[in-house]
């Protein structure tokens, strides 16, 4: 039989109709000689009433029903008695008097209740993912995910972008994270790699003339265990030819406006603010600032370096920085609370944090005796201090001060409830350094990736001061998360070779790994650039969740295990022999 | 600078406008003191004119231009002189007088011309895929592919389907084709597998209540080399709960109607014809009949088994079949042509084919002397024979007769031009056998896959006559290609266990491979079923191409090689050590 409605589809207008519903038993309540069942599917739930005076056989059968049984019922729709209407339920105005009942499948007692605020451990939820995904809150997340992906595709299609599929079995070119490898059976001893991103292919497509490409695509990184990473993750990958940075930002901003309008019915203002990497580091201590609240880091080195306080003097002399945060209204913090802040900084590797409470008579702090009234006044002005505020000061290297105060700022954002709910603050971070020095490897590594173009006016410095070269790279930051990152690419084979050489990638290695790209750049490569969204993270933010695993249907654990199907797993000796592989003694 | 138009966007209405174009030099013609350049992008091409009297410096620079250079020009649009209009070109009414020229990138001489009828070998085209994909015909294929995928997504979204991403790193459960394996670094000695299809996950999603699922998804099969297969291929994967076969067929047919309407502006009639597997085998000798032409196989056993012709007698006595094809107007075939047909059957392993030409006086054949006039008459009627036709007859086992005549039929379809161009004939093939016997493995194997439900009335025969059990399986066949295949699944854990046991999959093995599915079936599994499209093949048919490689951006060769990036390739000893793997002596 075929259902006439879903379990979320009936209301007063259907009164008197005969309907056929199919779904899961949520619960059974025997009450006053009647049996009440909530029947559920992904569209909602509907109250069923079994009345022995209507059909005694059906009533008797209904006594067998237990949670999660799959049933089919036929019955008639009635308005609920006026006191019984449930305004929180789409179908809360009606109930269905059941005439016929069929049990389509029975169900064992589930290991946890199928409710939103489930009390099972995450391990149990992942082990029984098919039941976890039956919970309305998880269904809501996956439906939102579908709608976001559809919105992206429709928007980009309308903008003349083409979705083009790129290979999953490609060449291993590890740079940065590790590749997942796939042994070839036909070519024994050789391997494919799973893509960390379709970067090289999308650049190839630009050279082929597909001037607006996108793809929602799975990517793979064999990284060490980290709580907020998945070995496979999804990107919205975008590339455009004949464009400048601002053209890419324009498309992305309009895409975000569209997503927020369709998903949350929120109008996002654009253009989004643009902040250089240097400014973000100086004001917020990180390259993904959460702009939903203020409290910027303030450099007070120039004011305090001439005080009698030795640490300030020495720090300034050694080229360090003295930075401060002004925490509004936190002068009431107890000794213990302040100690916890100090410990927080010590735990990050710092030497602690100085503090000053601001009372009616000015600073209350061991620092006060080192400050002239003019200096105190200058600090108050720069920090916009008012009575009742707490000032935190750190003296160290610039990088350390930025990092510690940046983390303290985020900590206050949460514990002082400075972050408004349902607020979304975008910011572009631009002009990233092209390279960062990897002390361990004793060489420069690409901060974005080795195909990123330097800023035009910095090209000359590639030879003289590579550490000062800025990249045409940009990140889109939303609420303190990097949701997308991109760059204008190098389209000159000479500059690409020079960058490889700066990264200590030898000519042979460059040829071996990226030979076809270097050759393709000599066959008519247009100026091009692009961006890639971390789709899982964006969905997580849009769904208001804290874990990527809540917005991925079948995620891996942080140990890269799938608890439901128990992969990875052993394989047969025949499979290994086919591949020409032997497993080394794993204890060795 | 930013282009004002694409190279396919200008026409008479733009006359007098100043424009900025960017694209590739298609060719240069120096003519009458002027230089003509066709500039090209994916949207079209535009004729540029460089006139020394307009800008001598630009004219001089234009002399440097060579094919595939990337240029940017600024100039003014003019109508072409009346005799020079090119009606085959979107921009054929105009040309652009160039004022400013910038060379954005130079290009080496390409290894082949960027034209539709390229004369390079496929190997060269794949090696320089970035140039091959610059050809208009390849761009047309990939644009069509994008539009088909978008149409599928929009249609299914409107029908309340959710696109849900399933894992690429899953458990190895080989059944049929081989899995590609992915060694785990963190769990040394263990492996993930790449999905042959998301079958188990989509069934899991039905159990989770997502009653309408789809996904356009990459799948992987490590098969031995075959000309028309790719190690990675794309499926449109669909699954529905609370449905019957006809509900799935209904959605699929409406999807196909939508695709043909949007892509080819063709109205496809529905419902599509439905033919059982047995009927397809009997009439067309295969389970994917090309219905764009007739010429069915005709069983003439009952008419000829009593003739004096010994072979017919013996074949009938041994339970074999005598089958015939009537080839319209082919009585004029020469001795040599008939010999070639005979050889064609010999090459397939048959014992040859008998023939009769039909002239004004009836059959002209060595068989004629064995037939009574009544028998000849009966055969003529059954075969709808007319003067000038050629009759082909094969006596052998039923399976052989069907196969040989089926192949002969297809051969005639091509060589007699029986297949109308731009014609699209769909047919559903249903009621497949549930199992086929694998002589080598000495056991039954699932004809579709082991999760396929038997036809209700045949369930009893699972114990007694498994070879007779029909499956609720269905294929969608288009122009002789299987474009989609699906089934209603087993939703009872008991029947699923019984099928595993019939397939000689032991309880331990079933538990090890599919344990979580068997368990999930006990937790409230609804009736469900689905279908999967081979997207590459469907696009190939829609694009009118003969090779899957023409509709995949970066395909592998039949030897599973990527000639552009040269994968698979060797990896470093460190990578292998990380994975705890050693390569066996590949010569051994």
Coordinates of C-alpha atoms in Angstrom, one line a residue, chain A residues 1-3 6 22-24 41-43 68-71 104-111 127-135 138-140 142-143 145-147 149-150 153-154 157 159-172 174 178-194 201-202 204-218 220 222-225 231-232 234 241-244 247 250 491-493 511-513 516-517 519-527 535-536 552-556 558-562 564-571 575-576 578-586, chain B residues 1-3 6 22-24 41-43 68-71 104-111 127-135 138-140 142-143 145-147 149-150 153-154 157 159-172 174 178-194 201-202 204-218 220 222-225 231-232 234 241-244 247 250 491-493 511-513 516-517 519-527 535-536 552-556 558-562 564-571 575-576 578-586:
Chain A
X1 CA 0.0 0.0 0.0
X2 CA 1.0 3.6 -0.5
X3 CA 0.9 6.2 2.2
X6 CA 3.5 11.7 5.8
X22 CA 3.5 4.6 7.6
X23 CA 6.2 5.2 10.1
X24 CA 7.8 4.3 13.4
X41 CA 8.8 9.8 10.2
X42 CA 11.3 12.5 9.1
X43 CA 8.4 14.9 8.4
X68 CA 10.6 1.7 16.8
X69 CA 8.2 -0.9 15.3
X70 CA 7.5 0.0 11.7
X71 CA 3.7 0.2 11.1
X104 CA 5.7 -3.9 8.6
X105 CA 8.6 -4.8 10.8
X106 CA 9.4 -5.4 14.4
X107 CA 12.2 -3.8 16.3
X108 CA 14.4 -4.8 19.2
X109 CA 14.6 -2.5 22.2
X110 CA 16.9 0.3 21.0
X111 CA 20.1 0.8 23.1
X127 CA 28.1 2.3 17.0
X128 CA 24.3 2.5 16.3
X129 CA 24.5 5.4 13.9
X130 CA 21.4 4.1 12.1
X131 CA 19.4 4.8 15.3
X132 CA 21.2 8.0 16.1
X133 CA 20.3 9.4 12.7
X134 CA 16.7 8.6 13.4
X135 CA 16.7 11.4 16.0
X138 CA 20.2 14.8 13.5
X139 CA 17.7 14.7 10.7
X140 CA 17.4 18.4 11.0
X142 CA 21.4 16.5 7.5
X143 CA 18.4 18.3 5.9
X145 CA 23.2 20.2 5.0
X146 CA 21.3 19.1 1.9
X147 CA 19.7 22.5 1.5
X149 CA 24.7 22.2 -0.8
X150 CA 21.7 22.7 -3.1
X153 CA 24.9 24.5 -6.6
X154 CA 21.9 26.6 -7.7
X157 CA 25.0 27.4 -11.7
X159 CA 26.5 32.4 -12.2
X160 CA 27.7 30.3 -15.1
X161 CA 29.9 28.0 -13.0
X162 CA 30.3 24.4 -14.2
X163 CA 30.5 21.6 -11.7
X164 CA 33.3 19.3 -13.1
X165 CA 34.3 16.1 -11.4
X166 CA 38.0 15.5 -10.8
X167 CA 39.7 12.2 -10.1
X168 CA 39.8 10.5 -6.7
X169 CA 42.6 8.2 -7.8
X170 CA 45.5 10.6 -8.5
X171 CA 49.2 11.0 -8.1
X172 CA 50.8 11.2 -4.7
X174 CA 52.6 15.1 -0.5
X178 CA 50.1 13.0 4.4
X179 CA 48.3 11.4 1.4
X180 CA 46.1 8.4 1.8
X181 CA 47.6 5.8 -0.6
X182 CA 45.8 3.3 -2.8
X183 CA 47.9 0.4 -4.0
X184 CA 47.4 -0.6 -7.6
X185 CA 46.8 -4.3 -8.3
X186 CA 47.4 -4.0 -12.1
X187 CA 50.6 -2.1 -11.6
X188 CA 52.1 -3.8 -8.6
X189 CA 54.3 -1.7 -6.3
X190 CA 52.7 1.5 -7.6
X191 CA 50.1 3.6 -5.8
X192 CA 47.4 6.2 -6.4
X193 CA 46.7 8.8 -3.8
X194 CA 43.4 10.2 -2.6
X201 CA 43.1 19.6 -11.4
X202 CA 41.1 22.8 -11.0
X204 CA 44.4 22.5 -15.1
X205 CA 40.7 23.2 -15.9
X206 CA 41.4 27.0 -15.9
X207 CA 44.2 26.3 -18.4
X208 CA 41.6 24.3 -20.4
X209 CA 39.4 27.4 -20.5
X210 CA 36.5 26.4 -18.1
X211 CA 36.7 29.9 -16.6
X212 CA 34.2 29.2 -13.8
X213 CA 34.5 25.9 -12.1
X214 CA 33.1 24.5 -8.9
X215 CA 32.8 21.1 -7.2
X216 CA 31.4 19.8 -3.9
X217 CA 34.0 17.2 -3.4
X218 CA 35.4 14.8 -0.8
X220 CA 41.4 13.3 2.3
X222 CA 46.0 11.4 6.7
X223 CA 46.7 13.6 9.7
X224 CA 47.5 12.7 13.2
X225 CA 44.6 12.5 15.6
X231 CA 40.2 11.9 7.7
X232 CA 37.7 12.6 4.9
X234 CA 34.0 17.9 2.1
X241 CA 40.0 32.6 -14.6
X242 CA 40.5 36.2 -15.8
X243 CA 39.7 37.5 -12.3
X244 CA 41.2 39.5 -9.5
X247 CA 36.0 39.3 -8.2
X250 CA 32.3 39.3 -4.7
X491 CA 50.1 31.5 -13.8
X492 CA 53.7 32.0 -14.9
X493 CA 55.9 28.9 -15.1
X511 CA 59.3 17.8 -12.4
X512 CA 58.4 14.4 -10.8
X513 CA 55.5 15.8 -8.7
X516 CA 52.5 18.4 -16.0
X517 CA 51.4 21.5 -14.2
X519 CA 54.3 22.2 -18.6
X520 CA 50.6 23.2 -18.7
X521 CA 51.6 26.7 -17.5
X522 CA 53.6 27.0 -20.7
X523 CA 50.6 26.2 -22.9
X524 CA 48.5 29.3 -22.5
X525 CA 47.6 29.6 -18.8
X526 CA 45.2 32.5 -18.0
X527 CA 45.4 34.5 -14.8
X535 CA 31.7 22.5 4.0
X536 CA 31.5 20.4 7.2
X552 CA 28.3 14.3 8.9
X553 CA 26.0 11.2 8.4
X554 CA 28.7 8.6 9.0
X555 CA 31.8 10.3 10.6
X556 CA 34.9 8.7 11.9
X558 CA 39.1 11.1 16.3
X559 CA 41.0 7.8 16.0
X560 CA 39.8 7.6 12.4
X561 CA 37.6 4.6 13.2
X562 CA 34.1 3.9 11.9
X564 CA 29.4 1.2 12.8
X565 CA 31.1 -0.8 10.1
X566 CA 34.3 -1.4 12.1
X567 CA 36.7 -0.1 9.5
X568 CA 39.6 -0.1 9.0
X569 CA 39.7 -3.8 9.3
X570 CA 41.9 -6.7 8.4
X571 CA 41.8 -8.0 4.8
X575 CA 43.7 -9.5 -1.2
X576 CA 47.2 -8.6 -0.1
X578 CA 46.8 -9.6 -5.3
X579 CA 48.3 -6.2 -4.5
X580 CA 51.8 -7.6 -4.1
X581 CA 52.0 -6.2 -0.5
X582 CA 53.2 -7.6 2.8
X583 CA 52.4 -6.2 6.2
X584 CA 55.5 -5.5 8.3
X585 CA 55.7 -6.8 11.8
X586 CA 53.5 -4.1 13.3
Chain B
X1 CA 41.3 44.6 -15.9
X2 CA 38.0 42.9 -16.1
X3 CA 36.4 41.7 -19.3
X6 CA 32.9 36.9 -23.2
X22 CA 40.1 38.1 -22.8
X23 CA 40.8 34.7 -24.3
X24 CA 43.0 32.4 -26.4
X41 CA 36.9 31.1 -24.8
X42 CA 34.4 28.6 -23.7
X43 CA 31.5 30.8 -24.7
X68 CA 47.0 29.6 -27.8
X69 CA 48.6 32.8 -26.5
X70 CA 46.4 34.3 -23.8
X71 CA 45.5 37.9 -24.6
X104 CA 48.7 37.8 -20.6
X105 CA 50.7 34.6 -21.2
X106 CA 52.6 33.1 -24.1
X107 CA 52.1 29.5 -25.2
X108 CA 54.4 26.9 -26.7
X109 CA 53.3 25.4 -30.0
X110 CA 50.6 22.8 -29.0
X111 CA 51.3 19.2 -29.8
X127 CA 48.8 13.1 -22.0
X128 CA 48.0 16.7 -22.8
X129 CA 44.5 16.6 -21.4
X130 CA 44.5 20.3 -20.5
X131 CA 44.8 21.1 -24.2
X132 CA 42.3 18.3 -25.3
X133 CA 39.8 19.8 -22.9
X134 CA 40.2 23.2 -24.6
X135 CA 38.6 21.8 -27.7
X138 CA 35.0 18.4 -25.2
X139 CA 33.8 21.6 -23.5
X140 CA 30.3 20.9 -24.9
X142 CA 31.4 18.6 -19.9
X143 CA 28.9 21.4 -20.0
X145 CA 27.4 16.7 -18.0
X146 CA 27.1 19.6 -15.6
X147 CA 23.6 20.4 -16.9
X149 CA 23.7 16.5 -13.0
X150 CA 22.1 19.9 -12.1
X153 CA 19.6 17.4 -8.4
X154 CA 16.9 20.0 -8.9
X157 CA 15.2 18.1 -4.5
X159 CA 10.6 15.6 -5.1
X160 CA 11.7 15.8 -1.4
X161 CA 14.8 13.7 -1.9
X162 CA 17.8 14.6 0.3
X163 CA 21.4 14.3 -1.0
X164 CA 23.3 12.7 1.8
X165 CA 27.1 12.1 1.6
X166 CA 28.3 8.6 2.5
X167 CA 31.9 7.7 3.4
X168 CA 34.6 7.0 0.9
X169 CA 36.7 5.2 3.5
X170 CA 34.7 2.2 4.4
X171 CA 35.0 -1.5 5.3
X172 CA 36.2 -4.0 2.7
X174 CA 34.3 -7.8 -1.5
X178 CA 37.5 -6.3 -6.1
X179 CA 37.7 -3.5 -3.7
X180 CA 40.4 -0.8 -3.9
X181 CA 42.1 -0.8 -0.5
X182 CA 43.5 2.1 1.5
X183 CA 46.0 1.2 4.2
X184 CA 45.6 2.8 7.5
X185 CA 48.7 4.5 9.0
X186 CA 47.3 4.9 12.4
X187 CA 46.0 1.3 12.6
X188 CA 48.9 -0.5 10.9
X189 CA 48.0 -3.7 9.1
X190 CA 44.4 -2.6 8.7
X191 CA 42.7 -1.2 5.6
X192 CA 39.8 0.8 4.5
X193 CA 38.1 0.1 1.2
X194 CA 36.8 2.6 -1.4
X201 CA 24.9 3.1 3.7
X202 CA 21.8 4.0 1.7
X204 CA 21.1 2.2 6.6
X205 CA 19.7 5.7 5.8
X206 CA 16.3 4.1 5.0
X207 CA 16.4 2.4 8.4
X208 CA 17.3 5.8 9.9
X209 CA 14.1 7.3 8.3
X210 CA 15.4 9.4 5.4
X211 CA 12.8 8.0 3.2
X212 CA 14.0 9.7 0.0
X213 CA 17.8 9.7 -0.5
X214 CA 20.0 10.4 -3.5
X215 CA 23.6 11.1 -4.1
X216 CA 25.8 11.7 -7.2
X217 CA 28.8 9.8 -6.0
X218 CA 32.0 8.3 -7.1
X220 CA 35.4 2.3 -7.4
X222 CA 39.3 -2.8 -9.2
X223 CA 38.4 -4.8 -12.2
X224 CA 40.5 -6.4 -14.9
X225 CA 41.1 -4.3 -17.9
X231 CA 38.3 2.1 -12.2
X232 CA 36.4 5.1 -10.8
X234 CA 30.0 8.1 -11.1
X241 CA 11.4 3.8 1.8
X242 CA 7.7 2.7 1.9
X243 CA 7.6 2.2 -1.8
X244 CA 6.9 -0.5 -4.4
X247 CA 6.8 4.0 -7.3
X250 CA 7.5 6.4 -11.7
X491 CA 14.0 -5.6 4.9
X492 CA 13.7 -8.8 7.0
X493 CA 16.8 -10.0 8.7
X511 CA 28.5 -11.2 10.6
X512 CA 32.0 -10.1 9.9
X513 CA 31.1 -8.3 6.7
X516 CA 25.8 -4.1 11.4
X517 CA 23.3 -4.3 8.5
X519 CA 21.5 -5.9 13.2
X520 CA 20.1 -2.7 11.8
X521 CA 17.4 -4.8 10.0
X522 CA 16.2 -5.8 13.5
X523 CA 15.9 -2.3 14.7
X524 CA 12.9 -1.2 12.7
X525 CA 13.7 -1.4 9.0
X526 CA 11.0 -0.1 6.6
X527 CA 10.3 -1.7 3.2
X535 CA 26.1 8.6 -14.9
X536 CA 29.1 8.4 -17.2
X552 CA 34.9 12.4 -18.1
X553 CA 37.3 15.3 -17.5
X554 CA 40.3 13.3 -16.4
X555 CA 39.7 9.6 -17.3
X556 CA 42.1 6.7 -16.9
X558 CA 41.9 0.9 -20.1
X559 CA 45.1 0.0 -18.3
X560 CA 44.0 2.2 -15.3
X561 CA 46.7 4.8 -15.9
X562 CA 46.4 8.6 -15.8
X564 CA 48.6 13.4 -17.5
X565 CA 49.8 13.0 -14.0
X566 CA 51.4 9.6 -14.5
X567 CA 49.6 7.8 -11.7
X568 CA 49.8 5.3 -10.3
X569 CA 53.4 5.9 -9.4
X570 CA 56.1 4.9 -6.9
X571 CA 56.0 6.3 -3.4
X575 CA 55.6 6.6 3.0
X576 CA 55.6 2.8 3.0
X578 CA 54.6 4.9 7.8
X579 CA 52.0 2.5 6.6
X580 CA 53.9 -0.6 7.8
X581 CA 53.9 -2.1 4.3
X582 CA 56.5 -3.8 2.2
X583 CA 56.3 -4.4 -1.5
X584 CA 56.8 -8.0 -2.5
X585 CA 59.2 -8.8 -5.2
X586 CA 56.9 -7.9 -8.1

